Amino acid sequence: MRFANGVRAFQDRHPWTLDALLISIVTVVAGALRLWRLGDIPYGLNPDEAQLGTDAHKIMDGHLIGVYTHAALGQPSGHSYMTLPSIWLLGDTAFALRLPLALVGLAAIPLLYLLVRVTVARTEAFFASALLAISYWHLLYSRVAHWSISYGTVLLAALLCLALGMKSRRRWWFIASGGILGLGVYTYNIYPIAVAAFTLAVAIISVVRYRGDEWRWWRGSVLALFAVALIVALPMIVFVARPYSYYWSHFHNYANVSVTQSPEYRDASIGGKLELIGDQAGTFLNAYTWQGTRDYIDASGERPALDWPTLVLLIAGVAMAARRRRDPMTIAAFCCLFVIPLPAVLQRGSITREPLGAAPYVMFFAALPLAAVWRAAWGTRAPWRLAAMVAVMSILGMISAITVRDYFSTWRRSELVRFAYHAEITSASEYISKLPDDTYVYFYSDRHPFKLEVRRFLAPNARGSDRSFEFSDARASITIDRPGPVTFVLLGTYRYMLPELEDRYPGGHAVLGTHDGVTEFEAYEVSAP
């Protein structure tokens, strides 16, 4: 007990020193997981990632793209502007694309710590942020340049400022919360559901906690918050309100992945409709709890988003939180946990990336049982205290080991990752970018056109054209129809053509493009046709 009393005395004298140490520990762990070999794992580039880079190129060339971009079927353009300095400094690489959003994802860890520390306590704050730091679900999207990672960080920052305003009674915290809340509309199309969760939490807190004079102060502060949010979001609101705004095209393009928009749903009886909805809800739960649901866009689903220890902790934590349901943090966490995933429940795609903003609140609930055991251990005798603390830290160690194994070993080597992150054209584009400037490329691929964003980002100055049956009228011709050096780049089923090229144009140079022992492309360089 003497040691425990000494720790408590130190905490009383230096209340935030220990917090700074704990924040540093969890942030360093999270940073190591998110930044190590960021440009190589996952290997390749998803076209959605590459479109951030091509938009950044447009901006650098003087073509402002406004608040919304047509890239990736339509997305807010905030990330394109945010990615621009990284590409300008580091060049056209996967690392440069991913670094800004990896840092945004990393920022969620200290933000969650501070939010829970301000609203609950230090112990819960440490375990919640530690669980988020080692979460496979959060890590998966922190390491790719995808919009889904940012809106959750924005929501955490808005909630933190709201909590500080409630605690300090200083209105400028509410104004800061509103400004951050408004900025979120420039991150991701799904962000309005986060605003809905935030608004619902504020409404419930208003009813549960404020009366009389307190209500008048609270009402004025909340009105200021939403007024500032509206002002900051106004350019996007004006864009969305325009007739035939491209914003709505995104949702029309995704109608085919919604169960309720599918032909089988429209043609089914009431019982059939309910069965389809039930099946899709089961698929959604499976993505998080059992086997996982494969997504060929982001390569998620090789395993469930939540590992079994986190899932058990989550269930226990939700039960524990029900007893403190009037606390602001609990109210906000419940709203985010149940509101944010709603748009993805009945979709056949985006099942784990769209609800990612709920991940911090999943980890908050999962942290409650760990914090309860840890706190109880401090009141017991030394042998039991040590055993309880070792058990708690062992759970964190187990989750960390599962995440590292599943992500850095199993997931990154899967064929699904090679497919979703377009390893073939990534390797080919990196090769093309190193060819002499006067080289013309004849491009053959059964999956990728030469104009794909991956090539346009990694090899923006390359000159070439498609020769494949799938993307041109050339019908896989190998005739050279221009002077100067040319290079035939062969992907997929077209690699069989290399011997024919060597016979037709003897003296050329054959290139074999491999990565991790896998052949990604073959090329044949002809310097003098």
Short mmCIF file of C-alpha atoms in Angstrom, two decimals:
data_model
loop_
_atom_site.label_atom_id
_atom_site.label_comp_id
_atom_site.label_asym_id
_atom_site.label_seq_id
_atom_site.Cartn_x
_atom_site.Cartn_y
_atom_site.Cartn_z
CA MET A 1 0.00 0.00 0.00
CA ARG A 2 2.97 2.33 0.62
CA PHE A 3 3.82 2.34 -3.10
CA ALA A 4 0.20 3.02 -4.06
CA ASN A 5 -0.01 5.89 -1.58
CA GLY A 6 3.20 7.33 -2.98
CA VAL A 7 1.82 7.24 -6.53
CA ARG A 8 -1.39 8.93 -5.40
CA ALA A 9 0.58 11.65 -3.61
CA PHE A 10 2.64 12.31 -6.74
CA GLN A 11 -0.55 12.50 -8.82
CA ASP A 12 -2.03 15.02 -6.42
CA ARG A 13 1.05 17.24 -6.61
CA HIS A 14 1.49 16.93 -10.40
CA PRO A 15 -1.95 16.13 -11.83
CA TRP A 16 -1.03 16.43 -15.51
CA THR A 17 2.54 15.09 -15.45
CA LEU A 18 1.33 11.51 -15.38
CA ASP A 19 -1.20 12.30 -18.11
CA ALA A 20 1.54 13.68 -20.34
CA LEU A 21 3.56 10.51 -19.80
CA LEU A 22 0.61 8.22 -20.56
CA ILE A 23 -0.37 10.20 -23.65
CA SER A 24 3.21 9.98 -24.88
CA ILE A 25 3.32 6.21 -24.38
CA VAL A 26 0.10 5.43 -26.24
CA THR A 27 0.88 7.93 -29.01
CA VAL A 28 4.36 6.49 -29.58
CA VAL A 29 2.94 2.96 -29.77
CA ALA A 30 0.20 4.12 -32.15
CA GLY A 31 2.71 6.04 -34.24
CA ALA A 32 5.01 3.05 -34.59
CA LEU A 33 2.13 0.90 -35.82
CA ARG A 34 0.84 3.53 -38.21
CA LEU A 35 4.05 4.91 -39.70
CA TRP A 36 6.38 1.89 -40.02
CA ARG A 37 6.83 1.10 -43.74
CA LEU A 38 3.81 3.25 -44.49
CA GLY A 39 4.58 3.49 -48.19
CA ASP A 40 5.09 -0.27 -48.59
CA ILE A 41 2.32 -1.81 -46.44
CA PRO A 42 -0.09 -2.24 -48.04
CA TYR A 43 1.94 -2.52 -51.19
CA GLY A 44 0.37 -0.74 -54.13
CA LEU A 45 -2.07 2.11 -54.46
CA ASN A 46 -5.83 2.09 -54.51
CA PRO A 47 -7.22 4.38 -57.24
CA ASP A 48 -9.13 6.27 -54.53
CA GLU A 49 -5.80 7.03 -52.87
CA ALA A 50 -4.19 8.01 -56.16
CA GLN A 51 -7.03 10.43 -56.91
CA LEU A 52 -5.98 12.51 -53.92
CA GLY A 53 -2.62 12.82 -55.61
CA THR A 54 -3.98 13.66 -59.05
CA ASP A 55 -6.20 16.33 -57.48
CA ALA A 56 -3.16 17.70 -55.64
CA HIS A 57 -1.35 17.86 -58.99
CA LYS A 58 -4.24 19.90 -60.40
CA ILE A 59 -4.04 22.34 -57.53
CA MET A 60 -0.27 22.69 -57.90
CA ASP A 61 -0.83 23.40 -61.59
CA GLY A 62 -3.13 26.28 -60.65
CA HIS A 63 -6.51 24.58 -61.13
CA LEU A 64 -8.47 25.05 -57.91
CA ILE A 65 -11.04 22.32 -57.46
CA GLY A 66 -13.37 24.03 -55.00
CA VAL A 67 -15.02 22.32 -52.04
CA TYR A 68 -15.92 19.11 -53.88
CA THR A 69 -14.06 16.90 -56.32
CA HIS A 70 -15.37 14.48 -58.92
CA ALA A 71 -12.64 12.03 -57.89
CA ALA A 72 -13.72 8.65 -56.48
CA LEU A 73 -17.30 9.23 -57.67
CA GLY A 74 -17.39 12.50 -55.74
CA GLN A 75 -15.85 13.46 -52.39
CA PRO A 76 -15.17 16.64 -50.39
CA SER A 77 -11.86 18.11 -51.47
CA GLY A 78 -10.37 18.86 -48.04
CA HIS A 79 -7.98 15.93 -48.19
CA SER A 80 -6.66 16.94 -51.59
CA TYR A 81 -5.58 20.31 -50.22
CA MET A 82 -4.22 18.70 -47.06
CA THR A 83 -2.17 16.18 -49.08
CA LEU A 84 -0.66 18.82 -51.36
CA PRO A 85 2.26 19.93 -49.08
CA SER A 86 3.31 16.33 -48.51
CA ILE A 87 3.44 15.57 -52.25
CA TRP A 88 5.22 18.85 -52.94
CA LEU A 89 7.89 18.01 -50.37
CA LEU A 90 8.18 14.21 -50.73
CA GLY A 91 7.24 13.59 -54.36
CA ASP A 92 4.80 11.28 -56.11
CA THR A 93 5.01 8.32 -53.75
CA ALA A 94 2.59 6.19 -51.75
CA PHE A 95 4.28 7.40 -48.57
CA ALA A 96 3.67 11.05 -49.45
CA LEU A 97 0.00 10.29 -50.16
CA ARG A 98 -0.58 8.36 -46.95
CA LEU A 99 1.43 10.40 -44.46
CA PRO A 100 -1.06 13.28 -43.90
CA LEU A 101 -4.01 10.98 -43.23
CA ALA A 102 -1.86 8.64 -41.14
CA LEU A 103 -1.07 11.63 -38.92
CA VAL A 104 -4.76 12.52 -38.79
CA GLY A 105 -5.52 8.96 -37.68
CA LEU A 106 -2.71 9.14 -35.14
CA ALA A 107 -4.15 12.35 -33.69
CA ALA A 108 -7.27 10.41 -32.66
CA ILE A 109 -5.31 8.62 -29.93
CA PRO A 110 -4.33 11.66 -27.79
CA LEU A 111 -7.70 13.29 -28.55
CA LEU A 112 -9.56 10.27 -27.20
CA TYR A 113 -7.33 10.25 -24.12
CA LEU A 114 -8.05 13.92 -23.43
CA LEU A 115 -11.79 13.56 -24.05
CA VAL A 116 -12.16 10.65 -21.64
CA ARG A 117 -9.76 12.26 -19.14
CA VAL A 118 -11.82 15.46 -19.04
CA THR A 119 -15.19 13.71 -18.85
CA VAL A 120 -14.45 10.51 -16.88
CA ALA A 121 -11.03 9.76 -15.37
CA ARG A 122 -7.39 9.06 -16.12
CA THR A 123 -7.60 5.26 -15.91
CA GLU A 124 -10.44 5.02 -18.43
CA ALA A 125 -8.63 7.53 -20.65
CA PHE A 126 -5.45 5.44 -20.76
CA PHE A 127 -7.18 2.17 -21.56
CA ALA A 128 -9.51 3.69 -24.16
CA SER A 129 -6.65 5.38 -26.04
CA ALA A 130 -4.45 2.29 -25.71
CA LEU A 131 -7.16 0.08 -27.19
CA LEU A 132 -7.62 2.52 -30.08
CA ALA A 133 -3.86 2.63 -30.62
CA ILE A 134 -3.69 -1.16 -31.06
CA SER A 135 -7.05 -1.57 -32.80
CA TYR A 136 -6.81 -3.55 -36.05
CA TRP A 137 -9.93 -1.77 -37.34
CA HIS A 138 -8.50 1.71 -36.80
CA LEU A 139 -5.01 0.70 -37.93
CA LEU A 140 -6.30 -0.71 -41.22
CA TYR A 141 -7.59 2.69 -42.34
CA SER A 142 -4.89 4.78 -40.67
CA ARG A 143 -2.33 3.40 -43.11
CA VAL A 144 -4.11 4.24 -46.38
CA ALA A 145 -5.04 7.58 -47.90
CA HIS A 146 -8.76 7.13 -47.51
CA TRP A 147 -11.30 9.70 -46.34
CA SER A 148 -12.82 7.46 -43.67
CA ILE A 149 -10.02 7.97 -41.14
CA SER A 150 -10.41 11.73 -40.79
CA TYR A 151 -14.03 12.36 -39.87
CA GLY A 152 -13.75 10.39 -36.63
CA THR A 153 -10.78 12.52 -35.57
CA VAL A 154 -12.74 15.68 -36.35
CA LEU A 155 -15.68 14.44 -34.28
CA LEU A 156 -13.37 13.65 -31.34
CA ALA A 157 -11.92 17.17 -31.46
CA ALA A 158 -15.41 18.73 -31.57
CA LEU A 159 -16.55 16.63 -28.59
CA LEU A 160 -13.38 17.47 -26.64
CA CYS A 161 -13.96 21.20 -27.09
CA LEU A 162 -17.60 20.73 -26.06
CA ALA A 163 -16.50 18.86 -22.93
CA LEU A 164 -13.98 21.57 -22.04
CA GLY A 165 -16.69 24.20 -22.52
CA MET A 166 -19.04 22.31 -20.22
CA LYS A 167 -16.34 21.96 -17.59
CA SER A 168 -14.93 25.50 -17.74
CA ARG A 169 -18.16 27.33 -18.65
CA ARG A 170 -16.17 29.34 -21.19
CA ARG A 171 -18.11 29.98 -24.36
CA TRP A 172 -15.11 30.17 -26.64
CA TRP A 173 -14.71 26.39 -26.23
CA PHE A 174 -18.19 26.01 -27.70
CA ILE A 175 -17.21 28.32 -30.56
CA ALA A 176 -14.11 26.18 -31.20
CA SER A 177 -16.26 23.05 -31.12
CA GLY A 178 -18.59 24.56 -33.70
CA GLY A 179 -15.72 25.56 -35.97
CA ILE A 180 -14.28 22.05 -35.89
CA LEU A 181 -17.73 20.52 -36.39
CA GLY A 182 -18.23 22.67 -39.49
CA LEU A 183 -14.83 21.79 -40.92
CA GLY A 184 -15.79 18.13 -40.93
CA VAL A 185 -18.04 18.54 -43.97
CA TYR A 186 -14.89 18.88 -46.08
CA THR A 187 -13.62 15.42 -45.08
CA TYR A 188 -15.98 12.60 -46.13
CA ASN A 189 -19.42 12.17 -47.67
CA ILE A 190 -20.62 10.15 -44.69
CA TYR A 191 -19.74 12.94 -42.22
CA PRO A 192 -23.35 14.22 -41.83
CA ILE A 193 -24.14 11.06 -39.85
CA ALA A 194 -21.45 12.12 -37.36
CA VAL A 195 -23.12 15.53 -37.10
CA ALA A 196 -26.41 13.72 -36.42
CA ALA A 197 -24.79 11.71 -33.60
CA PHE A 198 -23.21 14.88 -32.16
CA THR A 199 -26.52 16.75 -32.31
CA LEU A 200 -28.43 13.91 -30.70
CA ALA A 201 -25.87 13.77 -27.88
CA VAL A 202 -26.20 17.51 -27.29
CA ALA A 203 -30.00 17.22 -27.26
CA ILE A 204 -29.96 14.39 -24.71
CA ILE A 205 -27.42 16.19 -22.51
CA SER A 206 -29.66 19.28 -22.65
CA VAL A 207 -32.64 17.33 -21.35
CA VAL A 208 -30.77 15.31 -18.76
CA ARG A 209 -28.43 17.86 -17.17
CA TYR A 210 -29.63 21.44 -17.52
CA ARG A 211 -32.41 23.42 -15.77
CA GLY A 212 -33.16 27.07 -14.89
CA ASP A 213 -30.22 29.46 -15.11
CA GLU A 214 -27.97 26.60 -16.17
CA TRP A 215 -30.28 25.95 -19.10
CA ARG A 216 -30.12 29.56 -20.29
CA TRP A 217 -26.32 29.53 -20.25
CA TRP A 218 -26.24 26.14 -21.98
CA ARG A 219 -28.78 27.17 -24.62
CA GLY A 220 -26.78 30.27 -25.58
CA SER A 221 -23.54 28.31 -25.75
CA VAL A 222 -25.04 25.57 -27.90
CA LEU A 223 -26.65 28.08 -30.25
CA ALA A 224 -23.26 29.75 -30.68
CA LEU A 225 -21.71 26.34 -31.39
CA PHE A 226 -24.13 25.44 -34.17
CA ALA A 227 -24.12 28.97 -35.61
CA VAL A 228 -20.34 28.83 -36.03
CA ALA A 229 -20.57 25.31 -37.49
CA LEU A 230 -23.11 26.56 -40.02
CA ILE A 231 -20.90 29.48 -41.05
CA VAL A 232 -17.83 27.28 -41.50
CA ALA A 233 -19.81 24.69 -43.48
CA LEU A 234 -21.60 27.31 -45.60
CA PRO A 235 -19.48 26.91 -48.78
CA MET A 236 -20.28 23.19 -48.85
CA ILE A 237 -23.95 23.86 -48.05
CA VAL A 238 -24.16 26.30 -50.96
CA PHE A 239 -22.52 23.76 -53.25
CA VAL A 240 -24.87 20.96 -52.19
CA ALA A 241 -27.94 23.18 -52.56
CA ARG A 242 -27.23 23.96 -56.21
CA PRO A 243 -29.48 22.26 -58.75
CA TYR A 244 -27.90 19.10 -60.15
CA SER A 245 -25.02 19.31 -57.67
CA TYR A 246 -22.46 16.57 -58.26
CA TYR A 247 -22.67 15.86 -54.52
CA TRP A 248 -25.83 13.84 -55.08
CA SER A 249 -24.29 11.87 -57.93
CA HIS A 250 -22.17 10.04 -55.39
CA PHE A 251 -25.24 8.70 -53.65
CA HIS A 252 -26.91 7.78 -56.93
CA ASN A 253 -23.78 5.87 -57.97
CA TYR A 254 -23.86 3.92 -54.73
CA ALA A 255 -27.55 3.05 -54.95
CA ASN A 256 -26.66 -0.34 -56.43
CA VAL A 257 -24.94 -1.43 -53.19
CA SER A 258 -27.96 -0.65 -51.03
CA VAL A 259 -30.17 -3.63 -50.24
CA THR A 260 -33.31 -1.50 -50.24
CA GLN A 261 -32.49 -0.16 -53.73
CA SER A 262 -31.78 -3.55 -55.28
CA PRO A 263 -34.12 -5.16 -57.87
CA GLU A 264 -34.64 -8.24 -55.69
CA TYR A 265 -35.78 -6.05 -52.81
CA ARG A 266 -38.21 -4.08 -54.97
CA ASP A 267 -39.70 -7.28 -56.41
CA ALA A 268 -39.92 -9.17 -53.11
CA SER A 269 -42.96 -9.58 -50.89
CA ILE A 270 -43.04 -8.01 -47.44
CA GLY A 271 -41.69 -11.24 -45.98
CA GLY A 272 -39.01 -11.35 -48.63
CA LYS A 273 -38.02 -7.75 -47.93
CA LEU A 274 -37.68 -8.49 -44.23
CA GLU A 275 -35.58 -11.54 -45.00
CA LEU A 276 -33.23 -9.53 -47.21
CA ILE A 277 -32.87 -6.87 -44.51
CA GLY A 278 -32.21 -9.55 -41.89
CA ASP A 279 -29.60 -11.24 -44.07
CA GLN A 280 -27.79 -7.96 -44.68
CA ALA A 281 -27.90 -7.03 -40.99
CA GLY A 282 -26.34 -10.43 -40.28
CA THR A 283 -23.64 -9.72 -42.86
CA PHE A 284 -22.96 -6.39 -41.16
CA LEU A 285 -22.58 -8.02 -37.74
CA ASN A 286 -20.40 -10.74 -39.27
CA ALA A 287 -18.01 -8.06 -40.52
CA TYR A 288 -17.29 -7.06 -36.94
CA THR A 289 -17.73 -10.17 -34.88
CA TRP A 290 -17.19 -13.51 -36.58
CA GLN A 291 -15.51 -14.19 -39.93
CA GLY A 292 -15.40 -10.79 -41.56
CA THR A 293 -17.02 -9.66 -44.81
CA ARG A 294 -14.63 -9.14 -47.73
CA ASP A 295 -14.57 -5.76 -49.41
CA TYR A 296 -12.71 -5.65 -52.73
CA ILE A 297 -12.38 -1.85 -52.60
CA ASP A 298 -10.39 -1.45 -49.37
CA ALA A 299 -9.36 -5.10 -48.73
CA SER A 300 -11.12 -5.29 -45.37
CA GLY A 301 -12.84 -8.44 -44.22
CA GLU A 302 -9.95 -10.91 -44.16
CA ARG A 303 -10.85 -11.05 -40.47
CA PRO A 304 -13.51 -9.30 -38.35
CA ALA A 305 -12.94 -5.64 -37.57
CA LEU A 306 -12.96 -6.49 -33.84
CA ASP A 307 -10.86 -9.26 -32.30
CA TRP A 308 -12.54 -11.49 -29.74
CA PRO A 309 -10.94 -9.93 -26.60
CA THR A 310 -12.08 -6.46 -27.67
CA LEU A 311 -15.54 -7.77 -28.50
CA VAL A 312 -15.90 -9.36 -25.04
CA LEU A 313 -14.69 -6.16 -23.39
CA LEU A 314 -17.14 -4.12 -25.50
CA ILE A 315 -20.15 -6.19 -24.42
CA ALA A 316 -19.11 -5.96 -20.77
CA GLY A 317 -18.41 -2.24 -21.08
CA VAL A 318 -21.79 -1.44 -22.62
CA ALA A 319 -23.47 -3.25 -19.72
CA MET A 320 -21.39 -1.30 -17.21
CA ALA A 321 -22.04 2.02 -18.96
CA ALA A 322 -25.79 1.55 -18.73
CA ARG A 323 -25.50 2.34 -15.01
CA ARG A 324 -23.84 5.72 -15.74
CA ARG A 325 -26.07 6.63 -18.64
CA ARG A 326 -26.53 10.24 -17.48
CA ASP A 327 -22.83 11.07 -17.82
CA PRO A 328 -22.07 13.27 -20.87
CA MET A 329 -19.31 10.98 -22.16
CA THR A 330 -21.55 7.93 -21.89
CA ILE A 331 -24.36 9.74 -23.69
CA ALA A 332 -22.05 10.85 -26.50
CA ALA A 333 -20.48 7.40 -26.79
CA PHE A 334 -23.86 5.65 -27.00
CA CYS A 335 -25.06 8.11 -29.65
CA CYS A 336 -21.94 7.62 -31.75
CA LEU A 337 -21.95 3.84 -31.29
CA PHE A 338 -25.53 3.39 -32.48
CA VAL A 339 -26.04 6.29 -34.92
CA ILE A 340 -22.81 6.41 -36.96
CA PRO A 341 -23.04 2.81 -38.31
CA LEU A 342 -26.65 3.18 -39.46
CA PRO A 343 -25.98 4.10 -43.14
CA ALA A 344 -23.71 1.07 -43.55
CA VAL A 345 -25.99 -1.54 -42.02
CA LEU A 346 -28.02 -2.11 -45.20
CA GLN A 347 -25.16 -1.61 -47.68
CA ARG A 348 -23.29 -4.40 -49.42
CA GLY A 349 -20.13 -2.32 -49.50
CA SER A 350 -18.30 0.11 -47.19
CA ILE A 351 -19.40 -1.99 -44.20
CA THR A 352 -16.34 -1.30 -42.06
CA ARG A 353 -14.88 1.91 -43.51
CA GLU A 354 -17.98 4.11 -43.31
CA PRO A 355 -18.66 3.48 -39.58
CA LEU A 356 -15.00 3.99 -38.63
CA GLY A 357 -15.93 7.17 -36.76
CA ALA A 358 -17.52 4.94 -34.12
CA ALA A 359 -14.22 3.16 -33.34
CA PRO A 360 -13.11 5.52 -30.51
CA TYR A 361 -16.41 4.97 -28.67
CA VAL A 362 -16.19 1.21 -29.12
CA MET A 363 -12.80 1.42 -27.41
CA PHE A 364 -14.19 3.66 -24.68
CA PHE A 365 -16.77 1.04 -23.75
CA ALA A 366 -14.18 -1.74 -24.04
CA ALA A 367 -11.91 0.19 -21.67
CA LEU A 368 -14.46 0.32 -18.83
CA PRO A 369 -13.99 -3.28 -17.57
CA LEU A 370 -10.21 -2.95 -17.77
CA ALA A 371 -10.33 0.32 -15.82
CA ALA A 372 -12.65 -1.21 -13.22
CA VAL A 373 -10.30 -4.15 -12.60
CA TRP A 374 -7.25 -1.87 -12.53
CA ARG A 375 -8.86 0.52 -10.06
CA ALA A 376 -10.05 -2.31 -7.82
CA ALA A 377 -6.56 -3.78 -7.81
CA TRP A 378 -5.15 -0.66 -6.13
CA GLY A 379 -7.34 -1.37 -3.11
CA THR A 380 -6.14 -4.94 -2.62
CA ARG A 381 -3.03 -6.44 -1.08
CA ALA A 382 0.21 -6.65 -3.02
CA PRO A 383 -0.01 -10.20 -4.46
CA TRP A 384 -3.57 -9.73 -5.71
CA ARG A 385 -2.83 -6.23 -6.95
CA LEU A 386 0.10 -7.46 -9.00
CA ALA A 387 -1.86 -10.39 -10.41
CA ALA A 388 -4.75 -8.14 -11.47
CA MET A 389 -2.45 -5.62 -13.10
CA VAL A 390 -0.54 -8.32 -14.95
CA ALA A 391 -3.84 -9.76 -16.18
CA VAL A 392 -5.00 -6.38 -17.49
CA MET A 393 -1.72 -5.64 -19.24
CA SER A 394 -1.69 -9.17 -20.65
CA ILE A 395 -5.02 -8.49 -22.32
CA LEU A 396 -3.54 -5.38 -23.96
CA GLY A 397 -0.51 -7.42 -24.97
CA MET A 398 -2.72 -10.14 -26.46
CA ILE A 399 -4.71 -7.63 -28.52
CA SER A 400 -1.47 -6.01 -29.71
CA ALA A 401 -0.05 -9.36 -30.77
CA ILE A 402 -3.24 -10.29 -32.62
CA THR A 403 -3.26 -6.94 -34.45
CA VAL A 404 0.42 -7.11 -35.44
CA ARG A 405 0.09 -10.70 -36.67
CA ASP A 406 -3.18 -10.18 -38.54
CA TYR A 407 -2.18 -6.91 -40.19
CA PHE A 408 1.57 -7.03 -40.83
CA SER A 409 1.74 -10.73 -41.65
CA THR A 410 -1.56 -12.29 -42.70
CA TRP A 411 -3.40 -9.32 -44.22
CA ARG A 412 -0.57 -7.65 -46.10
CA ARG A 413 0.36 -10.91 -47.87
CA SER A 414 -3.18 -11.75 -48.94
CA GLU A 415 -4.28 -11.87 -52.56
CA LEU A 416 -7.14 -9.54 -51.62
CA VAL A 417 -4.63 -6.78 -50.78
CA ARG A 418 -2.79 -7.26 -54.08
CA PHE A 419 -6.12 -6.95 -55.87
CA ALA A 420 -7.54 -3.98 -53.96
CA TYR A 421 -4.30 -1.98 -53.97
CA HIS A 422 -3.52 -2.74 -57.61
CA ALA A 423 -0.02 -4.11 -57.10
CA GLU A 424 0.52 -4.83 -60.81
CA ILE A 425 -0.04 -1.34 -62.15
CA THR A 426 1.70 0.19 -59.15
CA SER A 427 4.90 -1.71 -59.95
CA ALA A 428 4.48 -0.98 -63.66
CA SER A 429 3.89 2.73 -63.04
CA GLU A 430 6.98 3.03 -60.83
CA TYR A 431 8.96 1.40 -63.62
CA ILE A 432 7.42 3.69 -66.27
CA SER A 433 8.26 6.77 -64.19
CA LYS A 434 11.97 5.92 -64.50
CA LEU A 435 11.98 5.55 -68.30
CA PRO A 436 13.64 8.29 -70.39
CA ASP A 437 11.35 11.22 -71.13
CA ASP A 438 11.21 10.51 -74.87
CA THR A 439 9.99 6.92 -74.40
CA TYR A 440 6.50 6.04 -75.59
CA VAL A 441 4.65 3.26 -73.74
CA TYR A 442 2.40 0.66 -75.33
CA PHE A 443 0.32 -0.58 -72.42
CA TYR A 444 -1.35 -4.01 -72.25
CA SER A 445 -3.57 -4.98 -69.33
CA ASP A 446 -6.81 -6.89 -68.95
CA ARG A 447 -7.74 -4.92 -65.82
CA HIS A 448 -6.08 -1.51 -65.88
CA PRO A 449 -6.30 1.26 -68.50
CA PHE A 450 -3.22 3.41 -69.03
CA LYS A 451 -5.15 6.46 -67.80
CA LEU A 452 -5.90 4.89 -64.39
CA GLU A 453 -5.24 7.33 -61.55
CA VAL A 454 -2.53 5.08 -60.11
CA ARG A 455 -0.39 5.52 -63.25
CA ARG A 456 -1.32 9.19 -63.58
CA PHE A 457 -0.09 9.87 -60.06
CA LEU A 458 3.04 7.70 -59.97
CA ALA A 459 4.13 8.48 -63.55
CA PRO A 460 2.40 11.78 -64.38
CA ASN A 461 4.70 12.70 -67.28
CA ALA A 462 4.59 9.36 -69.08
CA ARG A 463 3.44 9.24 -72.70
CA GLY A 464 1.62 6.18 -73.91
CA SER A 465 -1.58 4.48 -74.96
CA ASP A 466 -3.58 1.31 -74.38
CA ARG A 467 -3.10 -1.66 -76.69
CA SER A 468 -5.26 -4.26 -74.91
CA PHE A 469 -8.53 -5.70 -76.20
CA GLU A 470 -10.29 -4.42 -73.08
CA PHE A 471 -9.34 -0.73 -73.34
CA SER A 472 -8.51 0.01 -76.97
CA ASP A 473 -9.26 -0.82 -80.58
CA ALA A 474 -5.67 -1.92 -81.19
CA ARG A 475 -6.59 -5.59 -80.54
CA ALA A 476 -3.27 -6.32 -78.81
CA SER A 477 -1.25 -5.22 -81.85
CA ILE A 478 2.53 -5.21 -81.40
CA THR A 479 3.22 -2.98 -84.40
CA ILE A 480 5.38 0.07 -83.65
CA ASP A 481 3.79 3.03 -85.40
CA ARG A 482 6.00 5.91 -84.26
CA PRO A 483 9.69 6.87 -84.28
CA GLY A 484 11.86 6.95 -81.19
CA PRO A 485 12.23 4.52 -78.30
CA VAL A 486 9.16 2.57 -77.25
CA THR A 487 8.47 0.20 -74.39
CA PHE A 488 5.87 -2.55 -74.33
CA VAL A 489 4.49 -2.98 -70.78
CA LEU A 490 2.64 -6.27 -70.27
CA LEU A 491 0.35 -6.98 -67.31
CA GLY A 492 -1.83 -9.94 -66.38
CA THR A 493 -2.74 -12.27 -69.24
CA TYR A 494 -0.74 -10.18 -71.72
CA ARG A 495 2.60 -11.29 -70.28
CA TYR A 496 2.51 -14.24 -72.70
CA MET A 497 3.36 -11.81 -75.52
CA LEU A 498 6.97 -11.26 -74.45
CA PRO A 499 8.46 -14.08 -76.63
CA GLU A 500 6.58 -12.76 -79.66
CA LEU A 501 8.01 -9.27 -79.04
CA GLU A 502 11.52 -10.64 -78.71
CA ASP A 503 11.14 -12.46 -82.05
CA ARG A 504 9.64 -9.43 -83.80
CA TYR A 505 12.15 -6.90 -82.43
CA PRO A 506 15.43 -8.68 -81.64
CA GLY A 507 18.01 -6.77 -79.66
CA GLY A 508 15.56 -5.18 -77.25
CA HIS A 509 15.80 -5.32 -73.48
CA ALA A 510 13.38 -7.45 -71.44
CA VAL A 511 12.45 -6.37 -67.90
CA LEU A 512 10.82 -8.53 -65.24
CA GLY A 513 8.97 -6.55 -62.55
CA THR A 514 8.60 -8.39 -59.24
CA HIS A 515 7.65 -7.59 -55.66
CA ASP A 516 7.97 -9.99 -52.70
CA GLY A 517 8.70 -12.79 -55.13
CA VAL A 518 5.55 -12.16 -57.21
CA THR A 519 5.85 -11.17 -60.88
CA GLU A 520 3.79 -8.01 -61.36
CA PHE A 521 4.60 -7.11 -64.99
CA GLU A 522 6.98 -7.72 -67.88
CA ALA A 523 8.30 -5.08 -70.23
CA TYR A 524 10.25 -4.99 -73.48
CA GLU A 525 12.28 -1.90 -74.36
CA VAL A 526 12.98 -1.19 -78.03
CA SER A 527 15.35 1.72 -78.48
CA ALA A 528 15.46 1.84 -82.31
CA PRO A 529 12.34 0.53 -84.08
#
